[in-house]
PDB file of C-alpha atoms in Angstrom:
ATOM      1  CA  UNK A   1      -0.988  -6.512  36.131  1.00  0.00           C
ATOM      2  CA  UNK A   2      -0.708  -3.999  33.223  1.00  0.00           C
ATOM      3  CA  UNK A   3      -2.481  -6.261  30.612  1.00  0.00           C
ATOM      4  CA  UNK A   4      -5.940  -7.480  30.622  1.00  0.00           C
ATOM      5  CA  UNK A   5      -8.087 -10.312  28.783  1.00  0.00           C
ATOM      6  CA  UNK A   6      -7.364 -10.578  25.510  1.00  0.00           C
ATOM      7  CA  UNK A   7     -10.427  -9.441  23.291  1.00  0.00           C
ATOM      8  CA  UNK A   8     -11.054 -10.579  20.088  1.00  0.00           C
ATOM      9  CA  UNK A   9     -11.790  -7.839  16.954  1.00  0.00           C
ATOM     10  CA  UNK A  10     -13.425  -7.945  14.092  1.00  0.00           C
ATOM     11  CA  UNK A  11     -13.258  -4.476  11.787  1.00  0.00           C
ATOM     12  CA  UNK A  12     -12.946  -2.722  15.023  1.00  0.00           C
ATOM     13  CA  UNK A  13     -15.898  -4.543  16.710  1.00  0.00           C
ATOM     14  CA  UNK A  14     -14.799  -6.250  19.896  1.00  0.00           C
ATOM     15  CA  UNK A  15     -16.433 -10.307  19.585  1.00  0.00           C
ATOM     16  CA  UNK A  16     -15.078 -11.807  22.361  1.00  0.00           C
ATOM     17  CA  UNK A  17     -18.041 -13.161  24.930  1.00  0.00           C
ATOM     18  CA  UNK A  18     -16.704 -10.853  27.596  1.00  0.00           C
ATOM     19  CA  UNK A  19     -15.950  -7.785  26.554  1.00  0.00           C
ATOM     20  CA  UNK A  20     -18.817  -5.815  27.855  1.00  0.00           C
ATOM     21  CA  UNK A  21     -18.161  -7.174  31.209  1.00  0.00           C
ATOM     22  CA  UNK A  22     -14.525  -6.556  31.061  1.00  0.00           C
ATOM     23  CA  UNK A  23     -15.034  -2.981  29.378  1.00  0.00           C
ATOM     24  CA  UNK A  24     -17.319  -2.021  31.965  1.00  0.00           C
ATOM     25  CA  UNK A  25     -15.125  -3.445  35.174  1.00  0.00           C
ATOM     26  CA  UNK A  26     -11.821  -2.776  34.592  1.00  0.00           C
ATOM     27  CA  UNK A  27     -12.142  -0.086  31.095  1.00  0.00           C
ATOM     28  CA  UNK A  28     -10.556  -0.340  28.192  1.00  0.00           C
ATOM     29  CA  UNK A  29      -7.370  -2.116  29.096  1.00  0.00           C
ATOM     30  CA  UNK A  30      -4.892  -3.328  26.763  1.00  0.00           C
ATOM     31  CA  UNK A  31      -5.142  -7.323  26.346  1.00  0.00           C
ATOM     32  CA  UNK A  32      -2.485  -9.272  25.665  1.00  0.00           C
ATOM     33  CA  UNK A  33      -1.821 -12.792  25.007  1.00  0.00           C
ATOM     34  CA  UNK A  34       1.596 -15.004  23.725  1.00  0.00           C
ATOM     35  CA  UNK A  35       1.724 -18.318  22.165  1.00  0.00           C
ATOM     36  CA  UNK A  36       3.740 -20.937  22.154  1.00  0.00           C
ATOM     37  CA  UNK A  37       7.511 -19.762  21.433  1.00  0.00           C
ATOM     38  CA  UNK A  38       7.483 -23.316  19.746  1.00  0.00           C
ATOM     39  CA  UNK A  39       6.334 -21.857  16.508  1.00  0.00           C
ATOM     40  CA  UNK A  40       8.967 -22.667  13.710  1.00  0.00           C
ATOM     41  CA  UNK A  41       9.264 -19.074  12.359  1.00  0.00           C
ATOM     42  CA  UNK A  42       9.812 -17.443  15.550  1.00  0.00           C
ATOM     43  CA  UNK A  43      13.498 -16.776  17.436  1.00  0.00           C
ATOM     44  CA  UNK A  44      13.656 -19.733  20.208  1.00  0.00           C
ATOM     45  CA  UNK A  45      13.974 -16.535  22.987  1.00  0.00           C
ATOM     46  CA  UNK A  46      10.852 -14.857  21.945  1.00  0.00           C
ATOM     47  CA  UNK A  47       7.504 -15.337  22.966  1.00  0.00           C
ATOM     48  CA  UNK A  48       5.019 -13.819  20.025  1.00  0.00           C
ATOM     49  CA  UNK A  49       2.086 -12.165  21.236  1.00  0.00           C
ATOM     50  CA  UNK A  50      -1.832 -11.088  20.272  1.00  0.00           C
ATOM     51  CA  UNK A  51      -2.112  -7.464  21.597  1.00  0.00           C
ATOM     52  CA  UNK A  52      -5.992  -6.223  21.517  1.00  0.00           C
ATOM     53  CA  UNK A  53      -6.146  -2.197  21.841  1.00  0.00           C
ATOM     54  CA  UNK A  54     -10.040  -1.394  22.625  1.00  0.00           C
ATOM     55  CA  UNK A  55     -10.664   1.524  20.199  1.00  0.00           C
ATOM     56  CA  UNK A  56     -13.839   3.963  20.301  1.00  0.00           C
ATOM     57  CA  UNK A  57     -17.293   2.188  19.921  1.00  0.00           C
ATOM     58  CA  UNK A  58     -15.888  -1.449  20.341  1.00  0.00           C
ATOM     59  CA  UNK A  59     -19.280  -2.772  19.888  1.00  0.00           C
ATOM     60  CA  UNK A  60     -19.786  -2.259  16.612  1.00  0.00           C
ATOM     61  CA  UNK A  61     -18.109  -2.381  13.254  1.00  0.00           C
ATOM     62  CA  UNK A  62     -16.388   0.239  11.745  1.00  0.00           C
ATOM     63  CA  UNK A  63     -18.841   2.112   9.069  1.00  0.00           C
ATOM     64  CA  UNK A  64     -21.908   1.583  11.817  1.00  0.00           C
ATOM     65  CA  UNK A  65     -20.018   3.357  14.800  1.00  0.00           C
ATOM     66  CA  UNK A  66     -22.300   6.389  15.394  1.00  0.00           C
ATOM     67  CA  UNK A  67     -21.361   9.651  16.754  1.00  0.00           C
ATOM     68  CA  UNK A  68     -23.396   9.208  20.241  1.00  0.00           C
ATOM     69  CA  UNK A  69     -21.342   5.655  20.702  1.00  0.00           C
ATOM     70  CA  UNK A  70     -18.059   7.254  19.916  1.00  0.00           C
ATOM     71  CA  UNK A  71     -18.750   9.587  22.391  1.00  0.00           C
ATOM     72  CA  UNK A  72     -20.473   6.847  25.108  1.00  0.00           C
ATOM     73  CA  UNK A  73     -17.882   4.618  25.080  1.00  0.00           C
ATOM     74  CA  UNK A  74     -14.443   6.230  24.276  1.00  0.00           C
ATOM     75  CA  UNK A  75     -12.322   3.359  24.185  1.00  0.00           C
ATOM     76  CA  UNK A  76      -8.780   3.480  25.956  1.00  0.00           C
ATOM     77  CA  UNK A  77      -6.507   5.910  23.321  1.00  0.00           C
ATOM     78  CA  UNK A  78      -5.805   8.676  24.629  1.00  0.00           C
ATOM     79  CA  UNK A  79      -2.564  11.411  24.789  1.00  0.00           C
ATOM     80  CA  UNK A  80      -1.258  10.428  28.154  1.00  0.00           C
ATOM     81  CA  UNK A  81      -2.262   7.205  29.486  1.00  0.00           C
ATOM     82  CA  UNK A  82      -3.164   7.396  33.175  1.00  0.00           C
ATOM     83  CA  UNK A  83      -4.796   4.093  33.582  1.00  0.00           C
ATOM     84  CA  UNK A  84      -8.615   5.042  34.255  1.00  0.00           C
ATOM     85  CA  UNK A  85     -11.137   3.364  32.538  1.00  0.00           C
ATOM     86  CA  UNK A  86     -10.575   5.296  29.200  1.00  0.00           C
ATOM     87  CA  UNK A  87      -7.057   6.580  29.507  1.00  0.00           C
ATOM     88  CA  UNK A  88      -5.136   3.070  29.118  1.00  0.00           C
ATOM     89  CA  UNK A  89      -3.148   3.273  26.075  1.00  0.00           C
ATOM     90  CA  UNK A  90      -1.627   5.616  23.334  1.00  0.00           C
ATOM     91  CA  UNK A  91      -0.368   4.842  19.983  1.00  0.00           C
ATOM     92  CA  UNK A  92       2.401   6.635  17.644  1.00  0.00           C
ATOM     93  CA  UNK A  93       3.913   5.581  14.515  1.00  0.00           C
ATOM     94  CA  UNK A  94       7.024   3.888  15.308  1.00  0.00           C
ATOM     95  CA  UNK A  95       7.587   3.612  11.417  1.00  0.00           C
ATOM     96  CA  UNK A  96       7.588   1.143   9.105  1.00  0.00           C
ATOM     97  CA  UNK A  97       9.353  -1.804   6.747  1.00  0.00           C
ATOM     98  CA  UNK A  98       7.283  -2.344   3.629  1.00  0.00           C
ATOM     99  CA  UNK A  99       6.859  -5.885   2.111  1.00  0.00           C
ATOM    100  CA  UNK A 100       9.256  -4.259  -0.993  1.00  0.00           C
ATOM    101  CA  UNK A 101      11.828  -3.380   1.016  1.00  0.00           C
ATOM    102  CA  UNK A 102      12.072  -6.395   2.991  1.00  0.00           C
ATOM    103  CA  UNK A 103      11.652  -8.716   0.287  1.00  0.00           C
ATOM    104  CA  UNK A 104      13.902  -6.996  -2.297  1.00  0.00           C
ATOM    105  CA  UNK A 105      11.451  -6.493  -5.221  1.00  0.00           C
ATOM    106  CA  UNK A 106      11.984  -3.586  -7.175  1.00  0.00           C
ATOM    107  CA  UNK A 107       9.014  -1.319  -6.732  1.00  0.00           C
ATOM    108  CA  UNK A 108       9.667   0.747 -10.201  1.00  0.00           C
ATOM    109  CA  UNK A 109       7.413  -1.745 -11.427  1.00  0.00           C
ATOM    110  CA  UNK A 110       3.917  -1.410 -10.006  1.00  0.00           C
ATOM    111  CA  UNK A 111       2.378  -4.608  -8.158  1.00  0.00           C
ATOM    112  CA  UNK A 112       0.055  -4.897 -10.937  1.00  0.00           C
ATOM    113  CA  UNK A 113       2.587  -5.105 -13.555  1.00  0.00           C
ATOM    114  CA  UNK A 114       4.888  -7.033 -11.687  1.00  0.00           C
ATOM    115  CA  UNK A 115       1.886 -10.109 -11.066  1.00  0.00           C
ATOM    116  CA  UNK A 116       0.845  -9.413 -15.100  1.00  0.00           C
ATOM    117  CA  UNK A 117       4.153 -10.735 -16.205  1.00  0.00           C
ATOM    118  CA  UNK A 118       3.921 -13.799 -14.180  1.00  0.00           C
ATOM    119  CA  UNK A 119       5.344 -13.125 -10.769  1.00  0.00           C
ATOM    120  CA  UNK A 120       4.181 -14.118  -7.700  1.00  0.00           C
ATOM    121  CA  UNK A 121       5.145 -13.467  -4.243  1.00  0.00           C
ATOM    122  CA  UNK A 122       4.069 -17.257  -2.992  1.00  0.00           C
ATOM    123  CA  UNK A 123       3.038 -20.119  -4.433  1.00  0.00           C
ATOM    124  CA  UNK A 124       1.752 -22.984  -1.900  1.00  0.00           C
ATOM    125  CA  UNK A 125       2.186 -25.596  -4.044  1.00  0.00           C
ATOM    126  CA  UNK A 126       5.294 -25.065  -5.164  1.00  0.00           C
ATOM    127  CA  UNK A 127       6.638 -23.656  -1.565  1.00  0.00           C
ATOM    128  CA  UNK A 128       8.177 -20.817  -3.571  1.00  0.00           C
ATOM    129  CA  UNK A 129       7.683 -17.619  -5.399  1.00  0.00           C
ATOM    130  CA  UNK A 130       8.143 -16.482  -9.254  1.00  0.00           C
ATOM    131  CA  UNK A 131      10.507 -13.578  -9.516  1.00  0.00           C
ATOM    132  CA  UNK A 132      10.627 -13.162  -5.489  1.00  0.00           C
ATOM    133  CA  UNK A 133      11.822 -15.589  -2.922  1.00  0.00           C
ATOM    134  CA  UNK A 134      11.423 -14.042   0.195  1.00  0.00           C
ATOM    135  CA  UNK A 135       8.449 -16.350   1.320  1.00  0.00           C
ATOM    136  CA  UNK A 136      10.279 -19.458   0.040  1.00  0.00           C
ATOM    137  CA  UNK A 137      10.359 -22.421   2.089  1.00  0.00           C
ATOM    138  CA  UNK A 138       7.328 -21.027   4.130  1.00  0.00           C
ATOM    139  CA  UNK A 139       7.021 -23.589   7.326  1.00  0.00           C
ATOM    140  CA  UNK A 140      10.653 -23.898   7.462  1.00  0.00           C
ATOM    141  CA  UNK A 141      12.142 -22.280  10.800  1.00  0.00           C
ATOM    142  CA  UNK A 142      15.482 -21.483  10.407  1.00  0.00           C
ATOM    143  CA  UNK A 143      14.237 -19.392   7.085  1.00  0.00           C
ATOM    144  CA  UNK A 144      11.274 -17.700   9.143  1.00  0.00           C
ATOM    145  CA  UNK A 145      13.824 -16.667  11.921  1.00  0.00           C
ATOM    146  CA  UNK A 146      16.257 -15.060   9.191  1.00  0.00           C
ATOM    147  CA  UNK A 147      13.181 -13.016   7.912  1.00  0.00           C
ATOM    148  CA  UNK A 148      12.195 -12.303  11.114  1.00  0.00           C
ATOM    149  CA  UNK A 149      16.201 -11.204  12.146  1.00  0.00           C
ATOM    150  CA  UNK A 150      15.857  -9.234   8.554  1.00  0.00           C
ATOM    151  CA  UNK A 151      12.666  -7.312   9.029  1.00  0.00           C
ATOM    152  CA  UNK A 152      14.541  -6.258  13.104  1.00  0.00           C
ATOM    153  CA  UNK A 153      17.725  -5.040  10.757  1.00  0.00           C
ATOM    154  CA  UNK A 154      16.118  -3.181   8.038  1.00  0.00           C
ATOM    155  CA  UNK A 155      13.593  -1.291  11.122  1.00  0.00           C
ATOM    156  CA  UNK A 156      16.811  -0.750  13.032  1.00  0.00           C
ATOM    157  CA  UNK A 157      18.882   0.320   9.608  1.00  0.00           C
ATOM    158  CA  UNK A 158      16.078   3.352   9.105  1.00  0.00           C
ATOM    159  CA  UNK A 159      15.225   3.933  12.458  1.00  0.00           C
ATOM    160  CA  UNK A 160      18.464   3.742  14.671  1.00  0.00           C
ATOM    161  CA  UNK A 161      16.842   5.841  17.631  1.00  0.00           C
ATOM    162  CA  UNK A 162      14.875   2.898  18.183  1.00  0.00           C
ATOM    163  CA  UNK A 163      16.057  -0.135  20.722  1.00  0.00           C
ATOM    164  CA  UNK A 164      17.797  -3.040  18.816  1.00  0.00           C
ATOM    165  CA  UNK A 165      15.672  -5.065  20.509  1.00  0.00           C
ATOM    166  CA  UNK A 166      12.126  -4.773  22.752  1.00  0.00           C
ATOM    167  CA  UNK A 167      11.250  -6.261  25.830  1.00  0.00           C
ATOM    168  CA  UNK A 168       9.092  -9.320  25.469  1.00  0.00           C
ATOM    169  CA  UNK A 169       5.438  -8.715  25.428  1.00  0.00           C
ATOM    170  CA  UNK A 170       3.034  -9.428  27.851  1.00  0.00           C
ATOM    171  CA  UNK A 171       5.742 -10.075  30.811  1.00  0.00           C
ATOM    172  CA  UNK A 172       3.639  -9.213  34.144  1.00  0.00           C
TER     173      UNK A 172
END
């Protein structure tokens, strides 16, 4: 297996009932969970997953993580992953798609301004948006896929290095 339990985090702060015991057997090892691929939003082929990614300190909250913790209990990030107990991971920006650019509102206009003169990204009880419609029709699934098949476009569109398409998470 290259996954283990997924952990639950809260600002940084591992909460799960077992992640001392987990932590202390097996290190900081990358957790990893999917859900049902019956979620409306979701391409019928993928299976969405919870990744948890045990960080420095994991039992307590960022802002009360003290130097002699950090240093105790390392967490699993490291440069080259090697799979000891605090080697198990590392992280690198792959780049980003900002809500602007995905939804098509015109960021000359700051988000402040662009709420003070009645906008809104979503409205719940109208199932729509003022002066945006990219979350329109929230629950429906054949919209969620096509922003879901327009977020993979736009990443691959600025970042053509990257694979079209990833393998599917948590596959053991």
């Amino acid at each position: 297996d290259q996954f283990g339990p997924l952990h639950r985090f809260r600002n940084g702060q591992c909460i799960s009932s077992f992640c001392n015991d987990t932590f202390r057997e097996f290190g900081y090892t990358v957790g990893c969970s999917t859900t049902s691929s019956g979620q409306s939003s979701y391409p019928s082929r993928s299976h969405p997953a919870w990744y948890s990614l045990p960080g420095a300190c994991p039992s307590l909250p960022e802002g009360q993580k003290t130097e002699k913790c950090i240093a105790d209990f390392a967490g699993g990030e490291c440069a080259d992953p090697n799979g000891s107990h605090s080697c198990t991971y590392h992280i690198e920006d792959a780049g980003s798609v900002t809500l602007d650019e995905l939804s098509g509102r015109d960021n000359s206009t700051s988000l402040k301004d662009w709420c003070a003169a009645g906008n809104v990204e979503y409205d719940p009880a109208t199932d729509r948006g003022v002066g945006m419609h990219f979350w329109d029709q929230l629950n429906n699934g054949s919209v969620g896929k096509e922003r879901m098949y327009k977020l993979a476009y736009l990443f691959y569109k600025k970042y053509p290095s990257f694979p079209r398409r990833l393998p599917e998470p948590c596959m053991r």
